[in-house]
PDB file of C-alpha atoms in Angstrom:
ATOM      1  CA  GLY K  29      -0.007   0.006   0.004  1.00  0.00           C
ATOM      2  CA  GLU K  30       0.875   3.665  -0.120  1.00  0.00           C
ATOM      3  CA  ASN K  31       3.465   5.033   2.307  1.00  0.00           C
ATOM      4  CA  VAL K  32       4.004   8.766   2.827  1.00  0.00           C
ATOM      5  CA  GLU K  33       7.123  10.103   4.505  1.00  0.00           C
ATOM      6  CA  GLN K  34       7.192  13.704   5.736  1.00  0.00           C
ATOM      7  CA  HIS K  35      10.114  15.896   6.861  1.00  0.00           C
ATOM      8  CA  PRO K  36      10.958  17.635   9.062  1.00  0.00           C
ATOM      9  CA  SER K  37       8.849  16.610  12.054  1.00  0.00           C
ATOM     10  CA  THR K  38       9.408  20.023  13.641  1.00  0.00           C
ATOM     11  CA  LEU K  39      10.294  23.324  12.005  1.00  0.00           C
ATOM     12  CA  SER K  40      10.940  26.734  13.538  1.00  0.00           C
ATOM     13  CA  VAL K  41      11.209  29.813  11.347  1.00  0.00           C
ATOM     14  CA  GLN K  42      11.428  33.516  12.028  1.00  0.00           C
ATOM     15  CA  GLU K  43       8.289  35.482  11.284  1.00  0.00           C
ATOM     16  CA  GLY K  44       8.487  36.770   7.740  1.00  0.00           C
ATOM     17  CA  ASP K  45      10.802  34.005   6.542  1.00  0.00           C
ATOM     18  CA  SER K  46       9.784  31.066   4.360  1.00  0.00           C
ATOM     19  CA  ALA K  47       8.985  27.521   5.469  1.00  0.00           C
ATOM     20  CA  VAL K  48       9.344  24.391   3.364  1.00  0.00           C
ATOM     21  CA  ILE K  49       7.963  20.954   4.179  1.00  0.00           C
ATOM     22  CA  LYS K  50       8.811  17.939   2.048  1.00  0.00           C
ATOM     23  CA  CYS K  51       7.062  14.627   1.451  1.00  0.00           C
ATOM     24  CA  THR K  52       7.736  11.487  -0.533  1.00  0.00           C
ATOM     25  CA  TYR K  53       5.273   8.789  -1.556  1.00  0.00           C
ATOM     26  CA  SER K  54       5.746   5.200  -2.623  1.00  0.00           C
ATOM     27  CA  ASP K  55       2.858   4.346  -4.971  1.00  0.00           C
ATOM     28  CA  SER K  56       3.461   5.740  -8.456  1.00  0.00           C
ATOM     29  CA  ALA K  57      -0.293   5.388  -9.159  1.00  0.00           C
ATOM     30  CA  SER K  58      -1.153   8.068  -6.600  1.00  0.00           C
ATOM     31  CA  ASN K  59      -2.601  11.071  -8.379  1.00  0.00           C
ATOM     32  CA  TYR K  60      -3.905  13.447  -5.728  1.00  0.00           C
ATOM     33  CA  PHE K  61      -1.781  15.238  -3.111  1.00  0.00           C
ATOM     34  CA  PRO K  62      -3.530  17.415  -0.523  1.00  0.00           C
ATOM     35  CA  TRP K  63      -2.054  19.399   2.341  1.00  0.00           C
ATOM     36  CA  TYR K  64      -3.909  19.848   5.627  1.00  0.00           C
ATOM     37  CA  LYS K  65      -3.374  22.265   8.507  1.00  0.00           C
ATOM     38  CA  GLN K  66      -4.312  21.290  12.051  1.00  0.00           C
ATOM     39  CA  GLU K  67      -4.680  23.877  14.768  1.00  0.00           C
ATOM     40  CA  LEU K  68      -4.688  22.980  18.440  1.00  0.00           C
ATOM     41  CA  GLY K  69      -7.790  21.066  19.479  1.00  0.00           C
ATOM     42  CA  LYS K  70      -9.212  20.995  15.964  1.00  0.00           C
ATOM     43  CA  GLY K  71      -9.465  18.559  13.113  1.00  0.00           C
ATOM     44  CA  PRO K  72      -7.202  18.940  10.076  1.00  0.00           C
ATOM     45  CA  GLN K  73      -8.399  21.331   7.380  1.00  0.00           C
ATOM     46  CA  LEU K  74      -7.486  21.341   3.694  1.00  0.00           C
ATOM     47  CA  ILE K  75      -5.324  24.306   2.691  1.00  0.00           C
ATOM     48  CA  ILE K  76      -4.203  23.384  -0.814  1.00  0.00           C
ATOM     49  CA  ASP K  77      -4.063  20.358  -3.083  1.00  0.00           C
ATOM     50  CA  ILE K  78      -2.469  19.335  -6.351  1.00  0.00           C
ATOM     51  CA  ARG K  79      -3.247  16.652  -8.887  1.00  0.00           C
ATOM     52  CA  SER K  80      -0.679  14.648 -10.805  1.00  0.00           C
ATOM     53  CA  ASN K  81      -1.246  16.442 -14.093  1.00  0.00           C
ATOM     54  CA  VAL K  82       0.109  19.664 -12.590  1.00  0.00           C
ATOM     55  CA  GLY K  83       3.642  20.453 -11.422  1.00  0.00           C
ATOM     56  CA  GLU K  84       2.981  23.501  -9.305  1.00  0.00           C
ATOM     57  CA  LYS K  85       0.062  25.345  -7.737  1.00  0.00           C
ATOM     58  CA  LYS K  86      -0.029  28.598  -5.803  1.00  0.00           C
ATOM     59  CA  ASP K  87      -2.593  30.234  -3.552  1.00  0.00           C
ATOM     60  CA  GLN K  88      -1.473  33.555  -2.083  1.00  0.00           C
ATOM     61  CA  ARG K  89       1.374  32.780   0.332  1.00  0.00           C
ATOM     62  CA  ILE K  90       1.288  29.011  -0.072  1.00  0.00           C
ATOM     63  CA  ALA K  91       2.482  26.926  -2.977  1.00  0.00           C
ATOM     64  CA  VAL K  92       2.910  23.228  -3.674  1.00  0.00           C
ATOM     65  CA  THR K  93       5.248  21.542  -6.099  1.00  0.00           C
ATOM     66  CA  LEU K  94       5.083  17.988  -7.378  1.00  0.00           C
ATOM     67  CA  ASN K  95       7.818  15.881  -8.947  1.00  0.00           C
ATOM     68  CA  LYS K  96       6.161  12.692 -10.210  1.00  0.00           C
ATOM     69  CA  THR K  97       9.398  11.152 -11.427  1.00  0.00           C
ATOM     70  CA  ALA K  98      11.027  11.422  -8.032  1.00  0.00           C
ATOM     71  CA  LYS K  99       7.722  10.856  -6.198  1.00  0.00           C
ATOM     72  CA  HIS K 100       8.067  13.837  -3.966  1.00  0.00           C
ATOM     73  CA  PHE K 101       6.070  16.968  -3.297  1.00  0.00           C
ATOM     74  CA  SER K 102       6.603  20.049  -1.166  1.00  0.00           C
ATOM     75  CA  LEU K 103       4.705  22.809   0.593  1.00  0.00           C
ATOM     76  CA  HIS K 104       6.142  26.314   0.582  1.00  0.00           C
ATOM     77  CA  ILE K 105       4.844  29.063   2.854  1.00  0.00           C
ATOM     78  CA  THR K 106       6.268  32.546   2.217  1.00  0.00           C
ATOM     79  CA  GLU K 107       6.193  35.613   4.487  1.00  0.00           C
ATOM     80  CA  THR K 108       5.217  33.463   7.452  1.00  0.00           C
ATOM     81  CA  GLN K 109       2.911  34.935  10.076  1.00  0.00           C
ATOM     82  CA  PRO K 110       2.099  33.904  13.671  1.00  0.00           C
ATOM     83  CA  GLU K 111      -1.184  32.342  12.560  1.00  0.00           C
ATOM     84  CA  ASP K 112       0.778  29.906  10.395  1.00  0.00           C
ATOM     85  CA  SER K 113       1.887  28.085  13.571  1.00  0.00           C
ATOM     86  CA  ALA K 114       0.195  24.686  13.412  1.00  0.00           C
ATOM     87  CA  VAL K 115       0.749  21.056  12.425  1.00  0.00           C
ATOM     88  CA  TYR K 116       0.836  20.439   8.684  1.00  0.00           C
ATOM     89  CA  PHE K 117       0.099  17.091   7.046  1.00  0.00           C
ATOM     90  CA  CYS K 118       0.805  15.999   3.523  1.00  0.00           C
ATOM     91  CA  ALA K 119      -1.165  13.155   1.990  1.00  0.00           C
ATOM     92  CA  ALA K 120      -1.332  10.999  -1.122  1.00  0.00           C
ATOM     93  CA  SER K 121      -4.261   9.276  -2.744  1.00  0.00           C
ATOM     94  CA  LYS K 122      -5.184   7.309  -5.864  1.00  0.00           C
ATOM     95  CA  GLY K 123      -8.873   7.070  -5.194  1.00  0.00           C
ATOM     96  CA  ASP K 124     -10.846   7.225  -2.026  1.00  0.00           C
ATOM     97  CA  LYS K 125      -8.077   6.156   0.296  1.00  0.00           C
ATOM     98  CA  ILE K 126      -6.085   9.161   1.527  1.00  0.00           C
ATOM     99  CA  ILE K 127      -2.855   8.293   3.366  1.00  0.00           C
ATOM    100  CA  PHE K 128      -1.225  10.961   5.528  1.00  0.00           C
ATOM    101  CA  GLY K 129       2.346  11.686   6.493  1.00  0.00           C
ATOM    102  CA  LYS K 130       3.153  11.956  10.199  1.00  0.00           C
ATOM    103  CA  GLY K 131       2.965  15.727  10.249  1.00  0.00           C
ATOM    104  CA  THR K 132       5.247  18.731  10.716  1.00  0.00           C
ATOM    105  CA  ARG K 133       4.855  21.017  13.695  1.00  0.00           C
ATOM    106  CA  LEU K 134       5.614  24.529  12.452  1.00  0.00           C
ATOM    107  CA  HIS K 135       6.581  27.234  14.959  1.00  0.00           C
ATOM    108  CA  ILE K 136       6.704  30.840  13.832  1.00  0.00           C
ATOM    109  CA  LEU K 137       9.126  32.747  16.037  1.00  0.00           C
ATOM    110  CA  PRO K 138       8.501  36.445  16.817  1.00  0.00           C
TER     111      PRO K 138
ATOM    112  CA  ASP N   4     -23.930  23.394   7.609  1.00  0.00           C
ATOM    113  CA  ALA N   5     -22.828  22.232  11.051  1.00  0.00           C
ATOM    114  CA  GLY N   6     -19.916  20.209   9.705  1.00  0.00           C
ATOM    115  CA  VAL N   7     -18.951  16.736  10.837  1.00  0.00           C
ATOM    116  CA  ILE N   8     -20.116  16.160  14.389  1.00  0.00           C
ATOM    117  CA  GLN N   9     -18.362  13.770  16.721  1.00  0.00           C
ATOM    118  CA  SER N  10     -19.198  12.669  20.236  1.00  0.00           C
ATOM    119  CA  PRO N  11     -18.010  12.454  22.879  1.00  0.00           C
ATOM    120  CA  ARG N  12     -15.249  15.086  22.634  1.00  0.00           C
ATOM    121  CA  HIS N  13     -13.427  13.523  25.556  1.00  0.00           C
ATOM    122  CA  GLU N  14     -13.690  10.106  27.120  1.00  0.00           C
ATOM    123  CA  VAL N  15     -11.763   8.651  30.019  1.00  0.00           C
ATOM    124  CA  THR N  16     -12.330   4.996  30.744  1.00  0.00           C
ATOM    125  CA  GLU N  17     -10.709   2.057  32.440  1.00  0.00           C
ATOM    126  CA  MET N  18      -8.995  -0.784  30.690  1.00  0.00           C
ATOM    127  CA  GLY N  19     -11.433  -3.512  29.686  1.00  0.00           C
ATOM    128  CA  GLN N  20     -14.410  -1.200  29.272  1.00  0.00           C
ATOM    129  CA  GLU N  21     -16.317  -0.814  26.030  1.00  0.00           C
ATOM    130  CA  VAL N  22     -15.957   2.502  24.205  1.00  0.00           C
ATOM    131  CA  THR N  23     -18.300   3.802  21.520  1.00  0.00           C
ATOM    132  CA  LEU N  24     -17.434   6.848  19.439  1.00  0.00           C
ATOM    133  CA  ARG N  25     -20.061   8.462  17.268  1.00  0.00           C
ATOM    134  CA  CYS N  26     -20.025  10.481  14.078  1.00  0.00           C
ATOM    135  CA  LYS N  27     -22.552  12.389  12.028  1.00  0.00           C
ATOM    136  CA  PRO N  28     -21.176  13.255   8.584  1.00  0.00           C
ATOM    137  CA  ILE N  29     -22.082  16.317   6.570  1.00  0.00           C
ATOM    138  CA  SER N  30     -25.478  15.902   4.959  1.00  0.00           C
ATOM    139  CA  GLY N  31     -25.157  14.725   1.356  1.00  0.00           C
ATOM    140  CA  HIS N  32     -21.668  13.325   1.794  1.00  0.00           C
ATOM    141  CA  ASN N  33     -21.405   9.734   0.638  1.00  0.00           C
ATOM    142  CA  SER N  34     -18.012   8.697   2.001  1.00  0.00           C
ATOM    143  CA  LEU N  35     -17.006   8.490   5.652  1.00  0.00           C
ATOM    144  CA  PHE N  36     -13.589   7.835   7.161  1.00  0.00           C
ATOM    145  CA  TRP N  37     -12.304   7.000  10.632  1.00  0.00           C
ATOM    146  CA  TYR N  38      -8.734   8.060  11.485  1.00  0.00           C
ATOM    147  CA  ARG N  39      -6.706   7.665  14.660  1.00  0.00           C
ATOM    148  CA  GLN N  40      -4.070  10.243  15.633  1.00  0.00           C
ATOM    149  CA  THR N  41      -1.132   9.617  17.967  1.00  0.00           C
ATOM    150  CA  MET N  42       2.207  11.368  18.379  1.00  0.00           C
ATOM    151  CA  MET N  43       4.115   8.272  17.320  1.00  0.00           C
ATOM    152  CA  ARG N  44       2.071   7.194  14.310  1.00  0.00           C
ATOM    153  CA  GLY N  45       0.435  10.390  13.107  1.00  0.00           C
ATOM    154  CA  LEU N  46      -2.929  10.106  11.319  1.00  0.00           C
ATOM    155  CA  GLU N  47      -3.755   6.463  10.553  1.00  0.00           C
ATOM    156  CA  LEU N  48      -6.704   5.467   8.406  1.00  0.00           C
ATOM    157  CA  LEU N  49      -8.718   2.806  10.237  1.00  0.00           C
ATOM    158  CA  ILE N  50     -11.687   2.232   7.926  1.00  0.00           C
ATOM    159  CA  TYR N  51     -13.801   3.993   5.337  1.00  0.00           C
ATOM    160  CA  PHE N  52     -17.313   3.628   3.954  1.00  0.00           C
ATOM    161  CA  ASN N  53     -18.889   4.525   0.610  1.00  0.00           C
ATOM    162  CA  ASN N  54     -22.687   4.789   0.617  1.00  0.00           C
ATOM    163  CA  ASN N  55     -22.766   3.157   4.062  1.00  0.00           C
ATOM    164  CA  VAL N  56     -20.786   0.109   2.897  1.00  0.00           C
ATOM    165  CA  PRO N  57     -17.368  -0.615   4.437  1.00  0.00           C
ATOM    166  CA  ILE N  58     -14.815  -0.537   1.622  1.00  0.00           C
ATOM    167  CA  ASP N  59     -11.457  -0.931   3.339  1.00  0.00           C
ATOM    168  CA  ASP N  60     -10.950  -1.903   6.962  1.00  0.00           C
ATOM    169  CA  SER N  61      -7.314  -2.962   6.617  1.00  0.00           C
ATOM    170  CA  GLY N  62      -6.260  -0.247   9.052  1.00  0.00           C
ATOM    171  CA  MET N  63      -8.369  -1.536  11.922  1.00  0.00           C
ATOM    172  CA  PRO N  64      -5.783  -2.633  14.498  1.00  0.00           C
ATOM    173  CA  GLU N  65      -7.416  -5.853  15.650  1.00  0.00           C
ATOM    174  CA  ASP N  66     -10.691  -7.574  16.357  1.00  0.00           C
ATOM    175  CA  ARG N  67     -11.303  -5.385  19.363  1.00  0.00           C
ATOM    176  CA  PHE N  68     -12.173  -2.584  16.930  1.00  0.00           C
ATOM    177  CA  SER N  69     -15.373  -2.512  14.919  1.00  0.00           C
ATOM    178  CA  ALA N  70     -17.196   0.147  12.929  1.00  0.00           C
ATOM    179  CA  LYS N  71     -20.702   0.438  11.568  1.00  0.00           C
ATOM    180  CA  MET N  72     -22.645   2.817   9.400  1.00  0.00           C
ATOM    181  CA  PRO N  73     -26.322   1.892   9.691  1.00  0.00           C
ATOM    182  CA  ASN N  74     -27.466   4.890   7.622  1.00  0.00           C
ATOM    183  CA  ALA N  75     -26.099   7.862   5.707  1.00  0.00           C
ATOM    184  CA  SER N  76     -26.124  10.166   8.725  1.00  0.00           C
ATOM    185  CA  PHE N  77     -24.533   8.083  11.459  1.00  0.00           C
ATOM    186  CA  SER N  78     -21.474   5.940  12.124  1.00  0.00           C
ATOM    187  CA  THR N  79     -19.943   4.354  15.215  1.00  0.00           C
ATOM    188  CA  LEU N  80     -16.477   3.121  16.096  1.00  0.00           C
ATOM    189  CA  LYS N  81     -16.457   0.626  18.947  1.00  0.00           C
ATOM    190  CA  ILE N  82     -13.540  -0.675  20.978  1.00  0.00           C
ATOM    191  CA  GLN N  83     -14.230  -3.708  23.163  1.00  0.00           C
ATOM    192  CA  PRO N  84     -12.371  -4.327  25.382  1.00  0.00           C
ATOM    193  CA  SER N  85     -10.332  -1.118  25.493  1.00  0.00           C
ATOM    194  CA  GLU N  86      -6.623  -1.074  26.351  1.00  0.00           C
ATOM    195  CA  PRO N  87      -4.264   1.777  27.389  1.00  0.00           C
ATOM    196  CA  ARG N  88      -2.562   1.648  23.957  1.00  0.00           C
ATOM    197  CA  ASP N  89      -5.865   2.656  22.379  1.00  0.00           C
ATOM    198  CA  SER N  90      -5.480   6.112  23.914  1.00  0.00           C
ATOM    199  CA  ALA N  91      -5.504   8.578  21.017  1.00  0.00           C
ATOM    200  CA  VAL N  92      -7.611  11.169  19.252  1.00  0.00           C
ATOM    201  CA  TYR N  93     -10.100   9.557  16.889  1.00  0.00           C
ATOM    202  CA  PHE N  94     -11.272  11.621  13.929  1.00  0.00           C
ATOM    203  CA  CYS N  95     -14.215  11.092  11.659  1.00  0.00           C
ATOM    204  CA  ALA N  96     -14.186  12.735   8.232  1.00  0.00           C
ATOM    205  CA  SER N  97     -16.587  12.831   5.329  1.00  0.00           C
ATOM    206  CA  THR N  98     -16.393  13.709   1.664  1.00  0.00           C
ATOM    207  CA  LEU N  99     -18.861  14.216  -1.124  1.00  0.00           C
ATOM    208  CA  GLY N 100     -18.162  10.980  -2.910  1.00  0.00           C
ATOM    209  CA  GLN N 101     -15.581   8.851  -4.625  1.00  0.00           C
ATOM    210  CA  ASN N 102     -12.462  10.615  -5.877  1.00  0.00           C
ATOM    211  CA  THR N 103     -13.776  14.026  -4.942  1.00  0.00           C
ATOM    212  CA  GLY N 104     -10.874  15.232  -2.885  1.00  0.00           C
ATOM    213  CA  GLU N 105     -11.391  17.300   0.228  1.00  0.00           C
ATOM    214  CA  LEU N 106     -11.966  15.523   3.501  1.00  0.00           C
ATOM    215  CA  PHE N 107     -13.985  17.435   6.085  1.00  0.00           C
ATOM    216  CA  PHE N 108     -12.898  16.446   9.573  1.00  0.00           C
ATOM    217  CA  GLY N 109     -14.782  16.576  12.815  1.00  0.00           C
ATOM    218  CA  GLU N 110     -13.105  17.986  15.907  1.00  0.00           C
ATOM    219  CA  GLY N 111     -12.161  14.537  17.168  1.00  0.00           C
ATOM    220  CA  SER N 112     -12.814  12.379  20.195  1.00  0.00           C
ATOM    221  CA  ARG N 113      -9.934  12.258  22.668  1.00  0.00           C
ATOM    222  CA  LEU N 114      -9.865   8.825  24.304  1.00  0.00           C
ATOM    223  CA  THR N 115      -7.849   8.040  27.414  1.00  0.00           C
ATOM    224  CA  VAL N 116      -7.803   4.443  28.636  1.00  0.00           C
ATOM    225  CA  LEU N 117      -6.392   4.067  32.145  1.00  0.00           C
TER     226      LEU N 117
END
């Protein structure tokens, strides 16, 4: 089955700097790659997603890139703000079954 | 819409007791998922349903775990008997249908087994 690896597990960046989170997946048939943000005491919430026919997608300060050949994808957050502090999960799917990475706890330092 | 509703939000129980977690998906959503979240293992998919039918339960840890979806607006996850290693946050999520992307999560049920 699909296996998703996510790095780093913890990331601290200065407010205003960029943050990058990287994931790899194992199943070359996976074709959908969402990213979720989880705030304290809440369930994860979708922030951006990308499908395998696209190499990059951007939404304001967040962007995702996908390299199908290498089977890895990344989340980029620019101009980080305090409200970006949260746990971020990448995921991979080839149908209904969405498999998550273990998460990255992002700290934005003042 | 109220979103996915889970109950209870918190449960503390003793080892050996039966635990039942409940979920009401978003109205009109045809797929429902149960995930378990722990620090060590992250978000693990336990089981999911399409149109009330269990499709894949390969993530259910063992026979002590069972899940049902008797109708489109209700699902349960039962642990009997519970063990301390079952302590985790259990999330229910729903989505519109097959291959439609976004999962909508509930706020989770935090289970502590003493």
